[in-house]
Coordinates of C-alpha atoms and ligand atoms in Angstrom, one line a residue:
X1 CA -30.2 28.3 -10.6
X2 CA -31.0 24.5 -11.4
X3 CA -34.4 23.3 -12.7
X4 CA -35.0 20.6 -9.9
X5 CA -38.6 19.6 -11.0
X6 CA -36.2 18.7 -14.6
X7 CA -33.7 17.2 -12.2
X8 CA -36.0 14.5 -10.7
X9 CA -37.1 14.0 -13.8
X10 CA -33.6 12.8 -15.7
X11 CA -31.7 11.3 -12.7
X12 CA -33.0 8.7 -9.9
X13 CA -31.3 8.3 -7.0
X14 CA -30.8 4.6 -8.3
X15 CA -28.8 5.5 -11.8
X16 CA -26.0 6.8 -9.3
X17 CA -25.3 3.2 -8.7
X18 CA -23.3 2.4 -12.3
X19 CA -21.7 5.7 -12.4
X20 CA -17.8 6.4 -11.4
X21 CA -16.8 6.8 -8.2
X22 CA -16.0 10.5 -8.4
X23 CA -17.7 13.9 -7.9
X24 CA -19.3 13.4 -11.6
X25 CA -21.2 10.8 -10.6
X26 CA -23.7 13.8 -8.9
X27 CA -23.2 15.7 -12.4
X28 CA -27.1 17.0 -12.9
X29 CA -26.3 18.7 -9.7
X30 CA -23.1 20.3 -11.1
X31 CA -23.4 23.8 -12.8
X32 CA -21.9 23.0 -16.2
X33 CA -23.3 23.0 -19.5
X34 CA -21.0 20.3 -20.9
X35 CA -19.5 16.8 -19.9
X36 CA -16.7 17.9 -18.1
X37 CA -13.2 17.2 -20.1
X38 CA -10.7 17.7 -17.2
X39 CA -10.1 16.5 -13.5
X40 CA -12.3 13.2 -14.0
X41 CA -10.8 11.9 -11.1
X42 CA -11.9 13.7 -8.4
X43 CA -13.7 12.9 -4.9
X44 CA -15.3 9.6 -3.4
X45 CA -12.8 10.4 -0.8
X46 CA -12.6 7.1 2.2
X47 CA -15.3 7.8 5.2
X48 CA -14.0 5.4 7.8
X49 CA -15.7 4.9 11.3
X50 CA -13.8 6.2 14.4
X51 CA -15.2 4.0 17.4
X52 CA -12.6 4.8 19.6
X53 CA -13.6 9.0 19.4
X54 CA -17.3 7.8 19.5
X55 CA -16.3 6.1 23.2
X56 CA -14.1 9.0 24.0
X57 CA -16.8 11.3 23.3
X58 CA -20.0 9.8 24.5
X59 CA -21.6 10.4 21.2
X60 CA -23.4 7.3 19.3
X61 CA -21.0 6.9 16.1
X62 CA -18.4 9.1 14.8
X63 CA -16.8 9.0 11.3
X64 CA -14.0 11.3 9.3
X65 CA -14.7 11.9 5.9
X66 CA -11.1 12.0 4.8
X67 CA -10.5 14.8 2.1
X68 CA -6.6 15.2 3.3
X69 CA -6.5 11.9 0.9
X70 CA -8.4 13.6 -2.1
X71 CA -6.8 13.2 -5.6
X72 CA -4.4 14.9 -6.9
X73 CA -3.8 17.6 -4.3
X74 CA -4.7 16.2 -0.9
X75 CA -7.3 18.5 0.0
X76 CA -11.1 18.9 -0.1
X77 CA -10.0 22.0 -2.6
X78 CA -9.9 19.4 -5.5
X79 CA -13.6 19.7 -5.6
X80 CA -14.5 23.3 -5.8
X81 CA -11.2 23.4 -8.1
X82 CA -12.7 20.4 -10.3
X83 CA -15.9 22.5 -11.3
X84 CA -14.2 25.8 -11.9
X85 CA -11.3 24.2 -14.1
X86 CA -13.9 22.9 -16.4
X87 CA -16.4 26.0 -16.6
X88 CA -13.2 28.1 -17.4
X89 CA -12.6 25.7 -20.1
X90 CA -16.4 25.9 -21.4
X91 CA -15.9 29.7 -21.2
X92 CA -12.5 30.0 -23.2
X93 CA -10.4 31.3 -20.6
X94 CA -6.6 30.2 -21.1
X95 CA -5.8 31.3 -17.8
X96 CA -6.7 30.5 -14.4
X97 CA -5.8 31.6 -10.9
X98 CA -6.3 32.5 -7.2
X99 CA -5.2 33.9 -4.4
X100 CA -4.9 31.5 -1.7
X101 CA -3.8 30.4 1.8
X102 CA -2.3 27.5 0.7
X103 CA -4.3 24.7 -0.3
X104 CA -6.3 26.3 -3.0
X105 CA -3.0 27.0 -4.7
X106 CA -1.8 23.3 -4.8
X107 CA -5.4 22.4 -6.3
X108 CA -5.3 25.2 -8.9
X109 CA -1.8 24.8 -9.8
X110 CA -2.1 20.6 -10.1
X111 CA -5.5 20.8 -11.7
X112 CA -4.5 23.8 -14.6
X113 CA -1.4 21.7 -15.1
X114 CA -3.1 18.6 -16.3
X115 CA -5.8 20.3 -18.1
X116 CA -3.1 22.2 -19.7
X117 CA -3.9 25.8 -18.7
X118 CA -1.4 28.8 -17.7
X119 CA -2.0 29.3 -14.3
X120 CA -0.7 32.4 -11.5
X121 CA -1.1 31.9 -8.5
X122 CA -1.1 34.8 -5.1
X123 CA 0.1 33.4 -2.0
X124 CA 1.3 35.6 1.0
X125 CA 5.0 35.9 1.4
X126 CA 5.3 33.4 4.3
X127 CA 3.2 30.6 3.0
X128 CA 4.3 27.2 4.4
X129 CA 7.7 25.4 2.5
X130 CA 5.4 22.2 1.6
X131 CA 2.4 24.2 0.4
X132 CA 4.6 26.4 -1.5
X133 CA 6.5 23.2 -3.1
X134 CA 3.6 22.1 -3.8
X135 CA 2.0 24.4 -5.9
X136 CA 5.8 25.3 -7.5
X137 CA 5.9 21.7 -8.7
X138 CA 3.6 21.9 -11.3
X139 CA 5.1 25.0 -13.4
X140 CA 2.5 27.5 -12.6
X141 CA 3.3 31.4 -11.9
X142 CA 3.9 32.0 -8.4
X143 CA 3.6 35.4 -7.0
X144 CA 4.2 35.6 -2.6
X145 CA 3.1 39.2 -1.5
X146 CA 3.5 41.1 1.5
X147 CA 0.1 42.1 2.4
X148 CA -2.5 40.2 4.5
X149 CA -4.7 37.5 2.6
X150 CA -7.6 40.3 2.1
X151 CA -5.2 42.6 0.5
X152 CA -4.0 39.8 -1.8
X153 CA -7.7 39.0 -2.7
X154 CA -8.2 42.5 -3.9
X155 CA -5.6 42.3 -5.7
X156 CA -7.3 39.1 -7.7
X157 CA -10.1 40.8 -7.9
X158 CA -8.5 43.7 -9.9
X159 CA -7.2 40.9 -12.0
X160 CA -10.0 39.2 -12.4
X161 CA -11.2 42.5 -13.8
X162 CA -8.7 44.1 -15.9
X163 CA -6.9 41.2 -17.3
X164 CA -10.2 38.6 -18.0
X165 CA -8.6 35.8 -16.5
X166 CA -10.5 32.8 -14.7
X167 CA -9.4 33.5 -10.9
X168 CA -11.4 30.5 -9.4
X169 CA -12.6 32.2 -6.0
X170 CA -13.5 35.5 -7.3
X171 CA -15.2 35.5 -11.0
X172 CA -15.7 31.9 -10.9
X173 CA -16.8 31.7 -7.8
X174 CA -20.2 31.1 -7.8
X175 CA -19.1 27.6 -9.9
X176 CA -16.1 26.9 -8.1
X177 CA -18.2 26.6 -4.7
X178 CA -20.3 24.3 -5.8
X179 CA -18.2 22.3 -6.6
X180 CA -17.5 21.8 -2.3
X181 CA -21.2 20.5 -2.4
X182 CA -20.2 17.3 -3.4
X183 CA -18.7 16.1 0.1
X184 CA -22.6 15.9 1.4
X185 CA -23.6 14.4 -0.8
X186 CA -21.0 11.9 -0.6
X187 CA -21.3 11.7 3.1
X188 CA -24.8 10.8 2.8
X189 CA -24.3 8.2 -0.1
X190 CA -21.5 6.9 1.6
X191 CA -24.0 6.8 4.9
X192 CA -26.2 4.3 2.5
X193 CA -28.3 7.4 1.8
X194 CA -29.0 8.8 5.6
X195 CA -27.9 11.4 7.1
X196 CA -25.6 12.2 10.3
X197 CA -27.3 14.0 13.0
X198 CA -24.2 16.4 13.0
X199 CA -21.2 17.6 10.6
X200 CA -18.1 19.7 12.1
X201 CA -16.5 21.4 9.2
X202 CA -13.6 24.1 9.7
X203 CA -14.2 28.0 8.3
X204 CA -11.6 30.0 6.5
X205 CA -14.0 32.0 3.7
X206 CA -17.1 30.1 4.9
X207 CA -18.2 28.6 1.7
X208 CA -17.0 25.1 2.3
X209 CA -19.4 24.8 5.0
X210 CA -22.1 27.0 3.1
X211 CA -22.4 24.4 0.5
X212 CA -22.0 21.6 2.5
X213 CA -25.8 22.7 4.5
X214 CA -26.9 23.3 0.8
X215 CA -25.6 19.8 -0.6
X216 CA -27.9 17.9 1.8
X217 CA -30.8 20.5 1.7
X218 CA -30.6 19.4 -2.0
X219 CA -30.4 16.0 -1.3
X220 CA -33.8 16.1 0.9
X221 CA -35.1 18.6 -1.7
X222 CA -34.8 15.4 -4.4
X223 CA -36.0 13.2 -2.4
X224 CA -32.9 11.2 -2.1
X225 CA -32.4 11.2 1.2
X226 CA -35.2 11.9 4.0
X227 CA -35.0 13.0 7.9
X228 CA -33.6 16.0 9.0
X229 CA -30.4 17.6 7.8
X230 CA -27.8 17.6 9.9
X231 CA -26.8 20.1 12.1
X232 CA -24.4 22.1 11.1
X233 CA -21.2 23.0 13.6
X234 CA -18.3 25.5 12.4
X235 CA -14.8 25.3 14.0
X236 CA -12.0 28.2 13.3
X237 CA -8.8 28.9 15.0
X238 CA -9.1 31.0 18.4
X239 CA -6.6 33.4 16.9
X240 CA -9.1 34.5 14.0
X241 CA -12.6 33.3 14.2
X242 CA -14.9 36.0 13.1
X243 CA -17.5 33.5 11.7
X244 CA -17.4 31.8 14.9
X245 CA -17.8 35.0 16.5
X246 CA -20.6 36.4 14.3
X247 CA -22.5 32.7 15.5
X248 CA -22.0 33.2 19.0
X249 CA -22.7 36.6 19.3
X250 CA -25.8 36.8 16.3
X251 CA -26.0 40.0 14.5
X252 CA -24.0 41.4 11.8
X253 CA -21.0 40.7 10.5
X254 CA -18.5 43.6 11.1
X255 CA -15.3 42.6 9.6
X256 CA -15.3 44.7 6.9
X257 CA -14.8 47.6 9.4
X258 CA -13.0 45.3 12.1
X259 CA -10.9 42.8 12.6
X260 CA -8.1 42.6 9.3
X261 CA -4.9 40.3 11.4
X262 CA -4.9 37.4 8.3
X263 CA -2.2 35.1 7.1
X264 CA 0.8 37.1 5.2
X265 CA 1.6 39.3 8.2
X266 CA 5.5 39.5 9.3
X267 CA 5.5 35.6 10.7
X268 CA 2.8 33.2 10.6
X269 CA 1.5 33.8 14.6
X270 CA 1.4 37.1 13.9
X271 CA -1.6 36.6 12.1
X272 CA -2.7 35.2 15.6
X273 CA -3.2 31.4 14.5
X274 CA -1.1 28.1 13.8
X275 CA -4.1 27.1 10.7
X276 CA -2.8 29.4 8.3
X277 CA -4.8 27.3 5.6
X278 CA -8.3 29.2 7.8
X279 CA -6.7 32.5 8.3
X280 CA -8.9 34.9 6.8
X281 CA -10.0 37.3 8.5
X282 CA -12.5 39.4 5.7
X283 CA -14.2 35.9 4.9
X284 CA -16.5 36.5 1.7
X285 CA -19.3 34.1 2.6
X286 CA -19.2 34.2 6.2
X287 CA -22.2 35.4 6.6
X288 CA -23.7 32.7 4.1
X289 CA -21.9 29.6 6.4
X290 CA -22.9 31.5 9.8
X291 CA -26.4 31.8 8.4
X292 CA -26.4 27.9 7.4
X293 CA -25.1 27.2 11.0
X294 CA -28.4 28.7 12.4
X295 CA -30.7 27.3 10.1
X296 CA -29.1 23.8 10.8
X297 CA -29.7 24.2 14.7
X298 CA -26.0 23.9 15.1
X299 CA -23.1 25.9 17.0
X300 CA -19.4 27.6 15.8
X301 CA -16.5 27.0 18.5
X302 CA -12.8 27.9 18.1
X303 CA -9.3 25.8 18.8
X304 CA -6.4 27.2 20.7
X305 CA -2.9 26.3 19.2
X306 CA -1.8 23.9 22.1
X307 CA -5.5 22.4 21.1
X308 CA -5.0 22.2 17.3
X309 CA -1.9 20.4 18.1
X310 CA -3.4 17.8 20.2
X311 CA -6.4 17.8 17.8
X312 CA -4.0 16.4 14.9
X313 CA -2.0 13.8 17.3
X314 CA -5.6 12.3 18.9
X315 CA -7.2 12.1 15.2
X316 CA -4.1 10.2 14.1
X317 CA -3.0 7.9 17.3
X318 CA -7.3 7.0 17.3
X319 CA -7.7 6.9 13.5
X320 CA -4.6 6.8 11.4
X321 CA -5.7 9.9 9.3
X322 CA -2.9 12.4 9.8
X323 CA -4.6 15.9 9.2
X324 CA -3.5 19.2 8.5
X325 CA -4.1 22.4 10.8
X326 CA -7.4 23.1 9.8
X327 CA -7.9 19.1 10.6
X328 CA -6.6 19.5 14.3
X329 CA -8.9 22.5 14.6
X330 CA -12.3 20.5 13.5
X331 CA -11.1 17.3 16.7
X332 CA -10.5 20.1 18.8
X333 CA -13.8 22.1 18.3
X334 CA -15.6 18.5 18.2
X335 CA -13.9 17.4 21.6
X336 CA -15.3 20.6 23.0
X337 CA -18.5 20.6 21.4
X338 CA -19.3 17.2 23.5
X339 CA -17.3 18.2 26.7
X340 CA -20.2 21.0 26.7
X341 CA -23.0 18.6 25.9
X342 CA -23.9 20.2 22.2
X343 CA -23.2 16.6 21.2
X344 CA -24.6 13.6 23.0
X345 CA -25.2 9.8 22.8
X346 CA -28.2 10.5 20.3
X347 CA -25.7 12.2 18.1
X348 CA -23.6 10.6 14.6
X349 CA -21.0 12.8 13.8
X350 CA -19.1 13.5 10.8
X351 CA -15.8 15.4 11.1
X352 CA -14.5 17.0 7.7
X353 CA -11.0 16.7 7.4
X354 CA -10.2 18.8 4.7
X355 CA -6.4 18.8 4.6
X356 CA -3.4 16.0 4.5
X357 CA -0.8 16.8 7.7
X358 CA 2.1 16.6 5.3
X359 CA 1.5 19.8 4.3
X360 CA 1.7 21.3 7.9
X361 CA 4.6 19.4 9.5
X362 CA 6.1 21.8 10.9
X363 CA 3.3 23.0 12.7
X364 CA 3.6 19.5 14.8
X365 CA 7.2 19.1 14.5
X366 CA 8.3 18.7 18.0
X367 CA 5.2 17.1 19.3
X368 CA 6.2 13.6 19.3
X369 CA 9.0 12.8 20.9
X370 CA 12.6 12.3 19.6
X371 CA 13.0 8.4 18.4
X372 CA 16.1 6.8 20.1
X373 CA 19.4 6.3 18.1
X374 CA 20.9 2.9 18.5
X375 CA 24.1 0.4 17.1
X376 CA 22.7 -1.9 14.4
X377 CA 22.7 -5.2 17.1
X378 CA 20.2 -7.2 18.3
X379 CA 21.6 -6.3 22.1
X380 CA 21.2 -2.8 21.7
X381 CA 17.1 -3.2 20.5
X382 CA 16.9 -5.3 23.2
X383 CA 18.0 -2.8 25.8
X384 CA 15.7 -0.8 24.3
X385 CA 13.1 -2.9 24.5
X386 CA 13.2 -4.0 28.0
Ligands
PLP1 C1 -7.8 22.6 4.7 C2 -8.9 23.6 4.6 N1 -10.1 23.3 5.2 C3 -11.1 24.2 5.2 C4 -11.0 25.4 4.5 C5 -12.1 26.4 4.6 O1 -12.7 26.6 3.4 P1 -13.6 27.9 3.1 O2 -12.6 29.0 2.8 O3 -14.5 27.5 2.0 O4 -14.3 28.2 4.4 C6 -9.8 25.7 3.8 C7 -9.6 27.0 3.1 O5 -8.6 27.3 2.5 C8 -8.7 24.8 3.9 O6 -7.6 25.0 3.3

């Protein structure tokens, strides 16, 4: 709960100006009690423009807000990550965790590193190599279970319970997703304080997309910002989308009784999708982001495989921003949300790409295809040439 009457009192829209180029320059609208100590670098990740997918897709102006480039784990995780590291530290919790689908685990395992905190880390068994380098890297304790993601997460809950320690998507939570707030706000700032007409922003748990409604609610809410908030468009993987599902259809969420296919099972495509990194199928705030996605006046779509795949290759051969799955999945959803006329030529769109492709090669490996071998002569690069 934030005093927002005490808010617009302390901090104009105009002091953001002087202030670093990182989350912390929105830190009134952070929930911690003290400067934060740790993790200073994080967010003011690059919006670029994307013309050429504007003209593709008959839409008025497109851009990418590029969290695949995000400091120091290449994915919009950093943020969320950034707020619980430093509330665990204002609590007095040594150790951290999570159990994750990938990217969470790079963030939590990079960001306890440097703020010098033990860190354990649940992963399902078959976790992608680079994701798994990438959290082994920094020294924390990996643990790779055989069970599907929800299984894993009630396992960190039990942990969370029994053992006291900061897991950063179960009893820091509520901090942690605030922290994914910070991407509106940035969106708009970076927008010279305006707001797109829509945002497309992939689903695993829902709570990225959640707080990215609430970030530019608040921004209206202060003032900072006027004209309507955007609406709001959620893109999963065809393979699992039960948030999509629960917009499409209205209603009630039934997951908890239903569908339970989620990353961990025997091979990744068991779990019925490519995006690991969204596999979930018992998502905790789904009914918060599919809620959101009403409110907003926007739509949820999903992304075949073959479409994720062409997702990542268009984003990069029209952008240079090589995305992860999750990445591919938000081009392919926004491709068809035009195609069906959701978006038009009164629409500016913002894509959220929330993940770097490096971590997902393999999931494209094969897509491009094979570069020719040649002597090292001029005559041979010539044949090749003509
Ligand atoms: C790259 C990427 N994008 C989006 C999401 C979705 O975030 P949320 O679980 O908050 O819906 C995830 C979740 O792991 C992710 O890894």
């Amino acid at each position: 709960v934030y005093d927002w009457t005490g808010i617009k009192k302390a901090v104009r829209r105009d002091a953001l100006a002087d202030r670093p180029r990182t989350i912390w320059r929105y830190r009134e609208l952070l929930p911690l009690d003290e400067a934060p100590t740790v993790s200073l670098q994080v967010g003011w990740t690059p919006l670029i423009e994307a013309p050429g997918l504007a003209k593709l897709w008959k839409v008025r102006r497109v851009w990418v807000k590029c969290d695949g480039q995000s400091f120091p784990s290449l994915s919009f995780k950093d943020r969320p990550v950034a707020v619980a590291i430093n509330k665990a530290i204002e609590l007095g919790i040594d150790t951290v965790g999570c159990p994750s689908t990938g990217n969470l685990a790079n963030a939590v395992a990079a960001h306890a590193a440097a703020a010098g905190l033990k860190a354990w880390i649940f992963v399902p068994f078959d976790l992608e190599l680079n994701k798994l380098i990438g959290t082994a890297v920094y020294g924390p304790r990996i643990v790779r279970i055989k069970g599907t993601y929800d299984e894993i997460n009630a396992l960190a809950r039990q942990v969370a319970e029994r053992l006291k320690w900061g897991i950063v998507n179960v009893n820091l939570r509520a901090y942690y997703a605030e922290g994914s707030k910070t991407c509106a706000y940035e969106i708009a700032e970076q927008l010279g304080w305006t707001f797109p007409t829509a945002v497309v922003a992939p689903m695993a748990a829902g709570a990225f997309a959640t707080k990215l409604a609430q970030g530019f609610s608040e921004l209206r809410r202060l003032e900072w910002t006027s004209g309507d908030v955007p609406r709001l468009y959620g893109a999963q993987s065809a393979g699992l989308a039960p948030i999509a599902q629960l917009v499409r259809t209205g209603g009630q969420a039934d997951w908890r009784k239903g569908d339970k296919r989620t990353s961990g099972q025997a091979d990744g495509r068991a779990s019925g999708t490519l995006v690991k990194s969204l596999a979930i199928g018992d998502p905790v705030d789904g009914e918060w982001a599919a809620q959101a996605i009403r409110d907003t006046g926007g739509w949820a779509d999903v992304a075949t495989d073959d479409e994720v795949i062409e997702g990542i290759s268009l984003l990069a051969e029209a952008t240079g921003v090589f995305t992860e799955t999750a990445g591919g999945v938000t081009v392919a959803v926004t491709q068809r949300l035009a195609r069906e006329g959701r978006l038009t030529m009164k629409d500016d769109v913002v894509l959220c790409i929330t993940g770097n492709g490096m971590k997902t090669v393999e999931a494209i490996d094969g897509a491009s295809p094979k570069p020719p071998v040649i002597a090292p002569t001029f005559s041979d690069l010539e044949k090749l040439i003509s």
